[in-house]
PDB file of C-alpha atoms in Angstrom:
ATOM      1  CA  UNK A   1      21.298 100.202   3.308  1.00 95.00           C
ATOM      2  CA  UNK A   2      23.351 101.973   0.614  1.00 96.00           C
ATOM      3  CA  UNK A   3      24.176  99.038  -1.723  1.00 97.00           C
ATOM      4  CA  UNK A   4      21.870  96.060  -2.043  1.00 96.00           C
ATOM      5  CA  UNK A   5      23.124  92.523  -1.923  1.00 96.00           C
ATOM      6  CA  UNK A   6      23.894  90.850  -5.225  1.00 96.00           C
ATOM      7  CA  UNK A   7      23.165  87.490  -6.200  1.00 98.00           C
ATOM      8  CA  UNK A   8      26.177  85.021  -7.415  1.00 98.00           C
ATOM      9  CA  UNK A   9      25.983  82.383  -9.983  1.00 98.00           C
ATOM     10  CA  UNK A  10      29.123  80.008 -10.034  1.00 98.00           C
ATOM     11  CA  UNK A  11      29.950  77.070 -12.151  1.00 98.00           C
ATOM     12  CA  UNK A  12      30.006  73.661  -9.959  1.00 97.00           C
ATOM     13  CA  UNK A  13      33.553  72.869  -8.784  1.00 95.00           C
ATOM     14  CA  UNK A  14      32.181  69.454  -7.269  1.00 91.00           C
ATOM     15  CA  UNK A  15      33.616  70.804  -3.583  1.00 90.00           C
ATOM     16  CA  UNK A  16      30.237  72.539  -3.093  1.00 91.00           C
ATOM     17  CA  UNK A  17      32.037  75.778  -4.107  1.00 97.00           C
ATOM     18  CA  UNK A  18      33.007  76.601  -0.427  1.00 96.00           C
ATOM     19  CA  UNK A  19      35.863  79.144  -1.208  1.00 97.00           C
ATOM     20  CA  UNK A  20      33.411  80.985  -3.247  1.00 97.00           C
ATOM     21  CA  UNK A  21      30.746  80.839  -0.846  1.00 97.00           C
ATOM     22  CA  UNK A  22      32.376  81.877   2.159  1.00 97.00           C
ATOM     23  CA  UNK A  23      33.971  84.894   0.289  1.00 97.00           C
ATOM     24  CA  UNK A  24      30.496  85.676  -0.808  1.00 97.00           C
ATOM     25  CA  UNK A  25      29.169  85.587   2.879  1.00 97.00           C
ATOM     26  CA  UNK A  26      32.098  87.388   4.281  1.00 96.00           C
ATOM     27  CA  UNK A  27      31.841  90.481   1.841  1.00 95.00           C
ATOM     28  CA  UNK A  28      28.039  90.680   2.841  1.00 94.00           C
ATOM     29  CA  UNK A  29      27.758  90.236  -0.896  1.00 92.00           C
ATOM     30  CA  UNK A  30      28.605  93.646  -1.825  1.00 94.00           C
ATOM     31  CA  UNK A  31      25.987  95.110   0.342  1.00 97.00           C
ATOM     32  CA  UNK A  32      26.852  98.202   2.417  1.00 96.00           C
ATOM     33  CA  UNK A  33      25.012 100.188   5.172  1.00 97.00           C
ATOM     34  CA  UNK A  34      25.589 103.365   7.081  1.00 95.00           C
ATOM     35  CA  UNK A  35      24.207 104.857  10.369  1.00 95.00           C
ATOM     36  CA  UNK A  36      24.334 108.495  11.106  1.00 94.00           C
ATOM     37  CA  UNK A  37      24.760 107.596  14.816  1.00 95.00           C
ATOM     38  CA  UNK A  38      27.039 104.402  15.135  1.00 96.00           C
ATOM     39  CA  UNK A  39      28.706 101.511  13.398  1.00 95.00           C
ATOM     40  CA  UNK A  40      26.998  98.839  11.663  1.00 97.00           C
ATOM     41  CA  UNK A  41      27.236  95.161  12.078  1.00 97.00           C
ATOM     42  CA  UNK A  42      26.346  92.578   9.646  1.00 97.00           C
ATOM     43  CA  UNK A  43      24.694  89.300  10.269  1.00 97.00           C
ATOM     44  CA  UNK A  44      23.147  86.799   7.880  1.00 98.00           C
ATOM     45  CA  UNK A  45      20.848  83.481   7.919  1.00 98.00           C
ATOM     46  CA  UNK A  46      23.037  81.256   5.882  1.00 98.00           C
ATOM     47  CA  UNK A  47      22.258  77.636   6.831  1.00 97.00           C
ATOM     48  CA  UNK A  48      22.975  75.428   3.552  1.00 97.00           C
ATOM     49  CA  UNK A  49      22.928  75.230  -0.286  1.00 96.00           C
ATOM     50  CA  UNK A  50      20.003  73.104  -1.295  1.00 96.00           C
ATOM     51  CA  UNK A  51      20.772  70.076  -3.364  1.00 93.00           C
ATOM     52  CA  UNK A  52      19.885  69.773  -6.954  1.00 94.00           C
ATOM     53  CA  UNK A  53      21.665  67.903  -9.391  1.00 96.00           C
ATOM     54  CA  UNK A  54      25.330  66.567  -8.575  1.00 95.00           C
ATOM     55  CA  UNK A  55      26.806  69.086  -6.171  1.00 96.00           C
ATOM     56  CA  UNK A  56      24.837  71.854  -7.579  1.00 97.00           C
ATOM     57  CA  UNK A  57      21.981  73.986  -5.560  1.00 97.00           C
ATOM     58  CA  UNK A  58      21.194  77.297  -4.207  1.00 98.00           C
ATOM     59  CA  UNK A  59      20.778  79.337  -1.065  1.00 98.00           C
ATOM     60  CA  UNK A  60      18.858  82.576  -0.603  1.00 98.00           C
ATOM     61  CA  UNK A  61      20.542  84.511   2.124  1.00 98.00           C
ATOM     62  CA  UNK A  62      19.059  87.715   4.145  1.00 98.00           C
ATOM     63  CA  UNK A  63      21.944  90.021   5.278  1.00 98.00           C
ATOM     64  CA  UNK A  64      20.927  92.228   7.994  1.00 98.00           C
ATOM     65  CA  UNK A  65      22.820  95.345   8.970  1.00 98.00           C
ATOM     66  CA  UNK A  66      22.185  96.341  12.782  1.00 98.00           C
ATOM     67  CA  UNK A  67      23.486  99.445  14.275  1.00 97.00           C
ATOM     68  CA  UNK A  68      24.358  99.766  18.155  1.00 96.00           C
ATOM     69  CA  UNK A  69      20.823 100.754  19.262  1.00 97.00           C
ATOM     70  CA  UNK A  70      19.626  97.469  17.671  1.00 97.00           C
ATOM     71  CA  UNK A  71      17.786  99.192  14.744  1.00 97.00           C
ATOM     72  CA  UNK A  72      18.283  96.748  11.539  1.00 98.00           C
ATOM     73  CA  UNK A  73      17.333  96.502   8.044  1.00 97.00           C
ATOM     74  CA  UNK A  74      18.089  93.708   5.528  1.00 98.00           C
ATOM     75  CA  UNK A  75      18.883  92.803   2.123  1.00 98.00           C
ATOM     76  CA  UNK A  76      18.620  89.419   0.278  1.00 98.00           C
ATOM     77  CA  UNK A  77      20.642  87.620  -2.198  1.00 98.00           C
ATOM     78  CA  UNK A  78      20.960  84.216  -3.890  1.00 98.00           C
ATOM     79  CA  UNK A  79      24.221  82.187  -4.250  1.00 98.00           C
ATOM     80  CA  UNK A  80      23.769  79.484  -7.077  1.00 98.00           C
ATOM     81  CA  UNK A  81      26.002  76.662  -8.133  1.00 98.00           C
ATOM     82  CA  UNK A  82      25.264  75.322 -11.854  1.00 98.00           C
ATOM     83  CA  UNK A  83      26.480  72.669 -13.927  1.00 98.00           C
ATOM     84  CA  UNK A  84      26.641  73.304 -17.543  1.00 97.00           C
ATOM     85  CA  UNK A  85      29.872  71.398 -18.273  1.00 97.00           C
ATOM     86  CA  UNK A  86      29.891  68.231 -20.172  1.00 98.00           C
ATOM     87  CA  UNK A  87      31.824  65.315 -18.610  1.00 98.00           C
ATOM     88  CA  UNK A  88      35.175  64.886 -20.001  1.00 98.00           C
ATOM     89  CA  UNK A  89      35.872  61.594 -22.092  1.00 98.00           C
ATOM     90  CA  UNK A  90      39.200  60.894 -20.348  1.00 98.00           C
ATOM     91  CA  UNK A  91      39.811  57.784 -22.465  1.00 98.00           C
ATOM     92  CA  UNK A  92      38.072  57.451 -25.834  1.00 98.00           C
ATOM     93  CA  UNK A  93      36.057  54.199 -26.737  1.00 98.00           C
ATOM     94  CA  UNK A  94      38.469  51.614 -28.767  1.00 98.00           C
ATOM     95  CA  UNK A  95      37.581  49.632 -31.696  1.00 98.00           C
ATOM     96  CA  UNK A  96      37.601  45.733 -31.311  1.00 98.00           C
ATOM     97  CA  UNK A  97      38.093  43.217 -33.745  1.00 98.00           C
ATOM     98  CA  UNK A  98      37.207  39.667 -33.010  1.00 98.00           C
ATOM     99  CA  UNK A  99      37.499  36.009 -34.877  1.00 97.00           C
ATOM    100  CA  UNK A 100      34.071  34.838 -35.666  1.00 96.00           C
ATOM    101  CA  UNK A 101      33.317  32.209 -33.339  1.00 94.00           C
ATOM    102  CA  UNK A 102      29.902  31.101 -35.532  1.00 90.00           C
ATOM    103  CA  UNK A 103      27.354  32.365 -32.856  1.00 89.00           C
ATOM    104  CA  UNK A 104      27.542  36.131 -33.198  1.00 89.00           C
ATOM    105  CA  UNK A 105      30.206  36.667 -30.787  1.00 96.00           C
ATOM    106  CA  UNK A 106      27.552  37.748 -28.218  1.00 95.00           C
ATOM    107  CA  UNK A 107      29.813  37.130 -25.227  1.00 97.00           C
ATOM    108  CA  UNK A 108      32.614  39.563 -26.634  1.00 97.00           C
ATOM    109  CA  UNK A 109      30.129  42.085 -27.816  1.00 97.00           C
ATOM    110  CA  UNK A 110      28.184  42.290 -24.616  1.00 97.00           C
ATOM    111  CA  UNK A 111      31.344  42.658 -22.503  1.00 98.00           C
ATOM    112  CA  UNK A 112      32.812  45.457 -24.976  1.00 98.00           C
ATOM    113  CA  UNK A 113      29.255  47.371 -24.596  1.00 98.00           C
ATOM    114  CA  UNK A 114      29.230  46.802 -20.650  1.00 98.00           C
ATOM    115  CA  UNK A 115      32.929  48.166 -20.598  1.00 98.00           C
ATOM    116  CA  UNK A 116      31.858  51.179 -22.678  1.00 98.00           C
ATOM    117  CA  UNK A 117      34.148  50.008 -25.278  1.00 98.00           C
ATOM    118  CA  UNK A 118      37.191  50.831 -22.871  1.00 98.00           C
ATOM    119  CA  UNK A 119      36.027  54.508 -22.533  1.00 98.00           C
ATOM    120  CA  UNK A 120      36.160  56.330 -19.417  1.00 98.00           C
ATOM    121  CA  UNK A 121      34.770  59.814 -18.357  1.00 98.00           C
ATOM    122  CA  UNK A 122      35.088  62.303 -15.534  1.00 98.00           C
ATOM    123  CA  UNK A 123      32.764  65.185 -14.148  1.00 98.00           C
ATOM    124  CA  UNK A 124      33.805  67.647 -11.621  1.00 95.00           C
ATOM    125  CA  UNK A 125      30.395  67.888 -10.134  1.00 96.00           C
ATOM    126  CA  UNK A 126      28.836  64.362  -9.864  1.00 96.00           C
ATOM    127  CA  UNK A 127      29.257  60.800 -10.978  1.00 96.00           C
ATOM    128  CA  UNK A 128      28.697  59.774 -14.714  1.00 98.00           C
ATOM    129  CA  UNK A 129      26.702  57.145 -16.085  1.00 98.00           C
ATOM    130  CA  UNK A 130      26.894  55.586 -19.438  1.00 98.00           C
ATOM    131  CA  UNK A 131      24.392  54.448 -22.289  1.00 98.00           C
ATOM    132  CA  UNK A 132      25.033  53.504 -25.992  1.00 98.00           C
ATOM    133  CA  UNK A 133      23.087  53.325 -29.052  1.00 95.00           C
ATOM    134  CA  UNK A 134      23.620  49.623 -30.663  1.00 96.00           C
ATOM    135  CA  UNK A 135      21.393  48.229 -32.707  1.00 94.00           C
ATOM    136  CA  UNK A 136      22.853  45.136 -34.409  1.00 95.00           C
ATOM    137  CA  UNK A 137      25.978  43.888 -36.224  1.00 95.00           C
ATOM    138  CA  UNK A 138      25.706  44.436 -39.875  1.00 93.00           C
ATOM    139  CA  UNK A 139      25.847  41.247 -42.156  1.00 87.00           C
ATOM    140  CA  UNK A 140      28.894  40.816 -44.289  1.00 86.00           C
ATOM    141  CA  UNK A 141      29.802  36.992 -45.178  1.00 89.00           C
ATOM    142  CA  UNK A 142      28.852  34.079 -42.896  1.00 88.00           C
ATOM    143  CA  UNK A 143      28.472  35.428 -39.326  1.00 90.00           C
ATOM    144  CA  UNK A 144      30.900  38.257 -39.777  1.00 95.00           C
ATOM    145  CA  UNK A 145      30.086  42.049 -39.752  1.00 96.00           C
ATOM    146  CA  UNK A 146      30.536  45.252 -37.810  1.00 97.00           C
ATOM    147  CA  UNK A 147      28.670  47.767 -35.858  1.00 97.00           C
ATOM    148  CA  UNK A 148      29.682  51.274 -35.112  1.00 97.00           C
ATOM    149  CA  UNK A 149      28.608  52.450 -31.524  1.00 98.00           C
ATOM    150  CA  UNK A 150      28.017  55.696 -29.978  1.00 98.00           C
ATOM    151  CA  UNK A 151      28.583  55.736 -26.271  1.00 98.00           C
ATOM    152  CA  UNK A 152      27.457  58.376 -24.069  1.00 98.00           C
ATOM    153  CA  UNK A 153      28.640  59.651 -20.637  1.00 98.00           C
ATOM    154  CA  UNK A 154      26.112  61.851 -19.030  1.00 98.00           C
ATOM    155  CA  UNK A 155      26.424  63.613 -15.737  1.00 98.00           C
ATOM    156  CA  UNK A 156      23.669  63.980 -12.786  1.00 97.00           C
ATOM    157  CA  UNK A 157      22.617  67.403 -14.503  1.00 98.00           C
ATOM    158  CA  UNK A 158      22.098  65.889 -17.929  1.00 98.00           C
ATOM    159  CA  UNK A 159      25.105  67.320 -19.490  1.00 98.00           C
ATOM    160  CA  UNK A 160      26.747  64.625 -21.952  1.00 98.00           C
ATOM    161  CA  UNK A 161      29.510  63.824 -24.050  1.00 98.00           C
ATOM    162  CA  UNK A 162      30.297  60.956 -26.656  1.00 98.00           C
ATOM    163  CA  UNK A 163      32.784  58.799 -28.196  1.00 98.00           C
ATOM    164  CA  UNK A 164      32.312  56.222 -30.838  1.00 98.00           C
ATOM    165  CA  UNK A 165      33.998  52.916 -31.674  1.00 98.00           C
ATOM    166  CA  UNK A 166      33.637  49.793 -34.044  1.00 98.00           C
ATOM    167  CA  UNK A 167      33.009  46.148 -33.127  1.00 98.00           C
ATOM    168  CA  UNK A 168      33.901  44.085 -36.063  1.00 97.00           C
ATOM    169  CA  UNK A 169      33.713  40.279 -36.224  1.00 97.00           C
ATOM    170  CA  UNK A 170      36.042  38.895 -38.983  1.00 96.00           C
TER     171      UNK A 170
END
C-alpha cells in the first residue's frame, strides 16, 4: 500500500449519505497500492452503517489490495455521518389573545401549548420533538394576564432550535 485509506466525516443528509458513501467506497477511500509483478485488485468488507441518533452512524471498513498471485495487504478507514445541525423552525410560534372565560382559559391555553403555539419545525436527519417552558399566566386584573412561552424543537441527536410567543387573556 503506497497510500493508506482516509477517514471521512459527513453532515447527515437524511438519506444515509448514500451518494457520499458509495463514492468513498468506490475510490477505495484514496488508498493506492502497487505490485512489481501484477496489477492490484481492491475489495472491501463494508456491511452497513451503524445506527446512532437519527440517520447518523459510522462504518469502519477494511480495504484489501490483492495481486494476481493472491498476496494481499489491507488498510482501514471509517465513514462517519454526524448531525450537528439544529432543526429549522419553518413556522414561528404565534401569539394568541383570548377573551377571559373566568376559569383561566385552561382549555385554550392547553390547546395552544399542545400545538406548539402553531409552530412547526423540520430536520433533515430525524424527527423533531417539542417541549416548552411554561410556568403560569401572570395576574393583571381579574382573571386576565399573559405568559410568554419558549418552545423548543429538538432532533434525535439533541440539536435544538427555539421560538417564543405570548398567550394573553384579556
